[in-house]
Amino acid sequence: MSAYPDGSIRFRVDGLPYVLTEAYLSGDPEKDKAIVKLSPGKQGSSAAYNYVEELEKKKDTP
């Protein structure tokens, strides 16, 4: 994760692809926290798609 002088942050996650499934970025900064949730998936997939299971199937198939 990187933090910048303007207060922004940037983070890197290995094991792509991911889909953004939740983002809560506003509210009262005194009591709320920013939340970002990423889930495994393919581009255009629903958040329920389990990409990890798909990778396991591919590993087991000759």
Backbone as a printed PyTorch tensor [residue, N CA C, xyz], in Angstrom:
tensor([[[  0.8490,  -1.1560,   0.0000],
         [  0.0000,   0.0000,   0.0000],
         [  0.9000,   1.2250,   0.0000]],

        [[  0.4810,   2.2380,  -0.7460],
         [  1.2070,   3.5040,  -0.7890],
         [  0.2930,   4.6240,  -0.3150]],

        [[  0.8530,   5.5390,   0.4470],
         [  0.1150,   6.7180,   0.9030],
         [  0.7610,   7.9520,   0.2840]],

        [[ -0.0490,   8.9260,  -0.0690],
         [  0.4310,  10.1270,  -0.7520],
         [  0.1600,  11.3670,   0.0880]],

        [[  0.9220,  12.4520,  -0.1250],
         [  0.7780,  13.6740,   0.6710],
         [ -0.6360,  14.2680,   0.6420]],

        [[ -1.3910,  14.0250,  -0.4470],
         [ -2.7510,  14.5790,  -0.5150],
         [ -3.7660,  13.7480,   0.2640]],

        [[ -3.3030,  12.6620,   0.9230],
         [ -4.1930,  11.8270,   1.7250],
         [ -4.7380,  10.6200,   0.9770]],

        [[ -4.4590,  10.5090,  -0.3080],
         [ -4.9510,   9.3560,  -1.0670],
         [ -4.0680,   8.1410,  -0.7980]],

        [[ -4.6240,   6.9600,  -1.0380],
         [ -3.8670,   5.7230,  -0.8850],
         [ -4.0250,   4.8840,  -2.1530]],

        [[ -3.0650,   4.0160,  -2.3540],
         [ -3.0900,   3.1070,  -3.4960],
         [ -2.6010,   1.7600,  -2.9990]],

        [[ -3.2940,   0.6750,  -3.3960],
         [ -2.8460,  -0.6400,  -2.9770],
         [ -2.8550,  -1.6080,  -4.1530]],

        [[ -1.9940,  -2.6060,  -4.0610],
         [ -1.8530,  -3.6120,  -5.1030],
         [ -2.2160,  -4.9690,  -4.5140]],

        [[ -2.9730,  -5.7620,  -5.2900],
         [ -3.3750,  -7.0990,  -4.8720],
         [ -2.9470,  -8.0820,  -5.9510]],

        [[ -2.2400,  -9.1350,  -5.5600],
         [ -1.8590, -10.1810,  -6.5020],
         [ -3.0020, -11.1760,  -6.6610]],

        [[ -2.9260, -12.0200,  -7.6680],
         [ -3.9180, -13.0670,  -7.8650],
         [ -5.1280, -12.6220,  -8.6530]],

        [[ -4.9100, -11.7880,  -9.6500],
         [ -6.0100, -11.2740, -10.4550],
         [ -6.7490, -12.3910, -11.1590]],

        [[ -7.9500, -12.2340, -11.6020],
         [ -8.7320, -11.0050, -11.6010],
         [ -9.6140, -10.8740, -10.3590]],

        [[ -9.9860,  -9.6450, -10.0550],
         [-10.9110,  -9.3280,  -8.9720],
         [-12.0070,  -8.4260,  -9.4930]],

        [[-13.1500,  -8.4530,  -8.8360],
         [-14.2270,  -7.5170,  -9.1300],
         [-14.5280,  -6.7340,  -7.8560]],

        [[-14.8520,  -5.4840,  -8.0210],
         [-15.2280,  -4.6360,  -6.8950],
         [-16.6500,  -5.0020,  -6.4940]],

        [[-16.8280,  -5.4640,  -5.2580],
         [-18.1470,  -5.8980,  -4.8210],
         [-18.7560,  -4.9880,  -3.7550]],

        [[-17.9410,  -4.1450,  -3.1580],
         [-18.4720,  -3.2160,  -2.1600],
         [-17.5500,  -2.0180,  -2.0520]],

        [[-18.1430,  -0.8410,  -1.9410],
         [-17.3580,   0.3700,  -1.7190],
         [-18.1860,   1.3400,  -0.8870]],

        [[-17.6990,   1.6530,   0.2830],
         [-18.3140,   2.6430,   1.1560],
         [-17.2340,   3.6730,   1.4250]],

        [[-17.3410,   4.8120,   0.7750],
         [-16.2480,   5.7790,   0.8030],
         [-16.6240,   7.1360,   1.3850]],

        [[-17.8670,   7.2920,   1.8130],
         [-18.2750,   8.5850,   2.3630],
         [-18.8500,   8.3840,   3.7610]],

        [[-19.1900,   9.4610,   4.3790],
         [-19.7460,   9.3990,   5.7240],
         [-19.0430,  10.3960,   6.6210]],

        [[-19.2290,  10.2330,   7.8900],
         [-18.6210,  11.1020,   8.8900],
         [-17.2070,  10.6110,   9.1830]],

        [[-16.1780,  11.3550,   8.7910],
         [-14.8030,  10.8870,   8.9900],
         [-14.4180,  10.7010,  10.4590]],

        [[-15.1800,  11.2770,  11.3720],
         [-14.8760,  11.1160,  12.7950],
         [-15.2860,   9.7380,  13.3070]],

        [[-16.3000,   9.1090,  12.6950],
         [-16.7750,   7.8160,  13.2100],
         [-16.8670,   6.7150,  12.1540]],

        [[-16.8070,   7.0420,  10.8750],
         [-16.9150,   6.0450,   9.8120],
         [-15.5430,   5.7170,   9.2320]],

        [[-15.4540,   4.5690,   8.6010],
         [-14.2350,   4.1420,   7.9370],
         [-14.5510,   3.8480,   6.4790]],

        [[-13.5830,   4.0260,   5.6070],
         [-13.7500,   3.6620,   4.2030],
         [-13.6200,   2.1460,   4.0810]],

        [[-14.4930,   1.5450,   3.2690],
         [-14.4880,   0.1040,   3.0610],
         [-14.4560,  -0.1720,   1.5640]],

        [[-13.5320,  -1.0220,   1.1430],
         [-13.4670,  -1.4800,  -0.2440],
         [-13.3460,  -2.9910,  -0.1960]],

        [[-14.2610,  -3.6920,  -0.8800],
         [-14.2300,  -5.1550,  -0.9050],
         [-14.0280,  -5.6280,  -2.3400]],

        [[-13.0250,  -6.4880,  -2.5350],
         [-12.7570,  -7.0970,  -3.8320],
         [-13.0040,  -8.5920,  -3.7060]],

        [[-13.6200,  -9.1800,  -4.7280],
         [-13.8770, -10.6190,  -4.7380],
         [-13.2920, -11.2350,  -5.9990]],

        [[-12.8460, -12.4980,  -5.9200],
         [-12.3350, -13.1510,  -7.1200],
         [-13.4180, -13.2400,  -8.1810]],

        [[-13.0790, -13.0290,  -9.4220],
         [-14.0510, -13.1290, -10.5010],
         [-13.4420, -12.7350, -11.8200]],

        [[-14.2230, -12.9090, -12.8600],
         [-13.7990, -12.5280, -14.1970],
         [-14.4770, -11.2240, -14.5770]],

        [[-13.9290, -10.5490, -15.5640],
         [-14.5290,  -9.3160, -16.0390],
         [-15.9550,  -9.6060, -16.4870]],

        [[-16.9020,  -8.8220, -16.0070],
         [-18.3000,  -9.0000, -16.3690],
         [-19.0160, -10.0460, -15.5470]],

        [[-18.3200, -10.6750, -14.5850],
         [-18.9590, -11.7220, -13.7980],
         [-19.7720, -11.1180, -12.6660]],

        [[-20.6520, -11.9270, -12.1200],
         [-21.3380, -11.5080, -10.9070],
         [-20.3920, -11.7540,  -9.7410]],

        [[-20.6320, -11.0980,  -8.6310],
         [-19.7440, -11.2520,  -7.4830],
         [-19.8030, -12.6560,  -6.9080]],

        [[-20.8760, -13.4000,  -7.1970],
         [-21.0200, -14.7430,  -6.6550],
         [-20.1590, -15.7670,  -7.3910]],

        [[-19.6490, -15.4220,  -8.5540],
         [-18.8400, -16.3720,  -9.3290],
         [-17.5600, -16.6820,  -8.5740]],

        [[-17.2670, -17.9570,  -8.3840],
         [-16.0830, -18.3350,  -7.6180],
         [-14.9520, -18.7100,  -8.5660]],

        [[-14.0890, -17.7840,  -8.8330],
         [-12.9970, -17.9780,  -9.7760],
         [-11.9780, -18.9930,  -9.2640]],

        [[-11.8200, -19.0870,  -7.9630],
         [-10.8640, -20.0270,  -7.3850],
         [-11.2730, -21.4590,  -7.7260]],

        [[-12.5530, -21.7800,  -7.6330],
         [-13.0200, -23.1190,  -7.9960],
         [-12.7530, -23.4060,  -9.4670]],

        [[-12.9440, -22.4270, -10.3250],
         [-12.6830, -22.5880, -11.7510],
         [-11.2110, -22.9000, -12.0070]],

        [[-10.3200, -22.2290, -11.2860],
         [ -8.8880, -22.5070, -11.4300],
         [ -8.5580, -23.9340, -11.0010]],

        [[ -9.1850, -24.4010,  -9.9270],
         [ -8.9470, -25.7670,  -9.4470],
         [ -9.4110, -26.7740, -10.4950]],

        [[-10.5550, -26.5450, -11.1310],
         [-11.0410, -27.4490, -12.1770],
         [-10.0500, -27.5250, -13.3320]],

        [[ -9.5080, -26.3890, -13.7230],
         [ -8.5480, -26.3530, -14.8280],
         [ -7.2820, -27.1210, -14.4740]],

        [[ -6.8620, -27.0650, -13.2140],
         [ -5.6660, -27.7800, -12.7740],
         [ -5.8700, -29.2880, -12.8680]],

        [[ -7.0840, -29.7560, -12.5590],
         [ -7.3790, -31.1790, -12.5460],
         [ -7.6830, -31.7500, -13.9300]],

        [[ -7.9170, -30.8920, -14.9210],
         [ -8.2340, -31.3400, -16.2650],
         [ -6.9490, -31.4500, -17.0970]],

        [[ -6.7110, -32.6420, -17.7140],
         [ -5.4710, -32.7980, -18.4990],
         [ -5.5000, -31.9880, -19.7760]]])
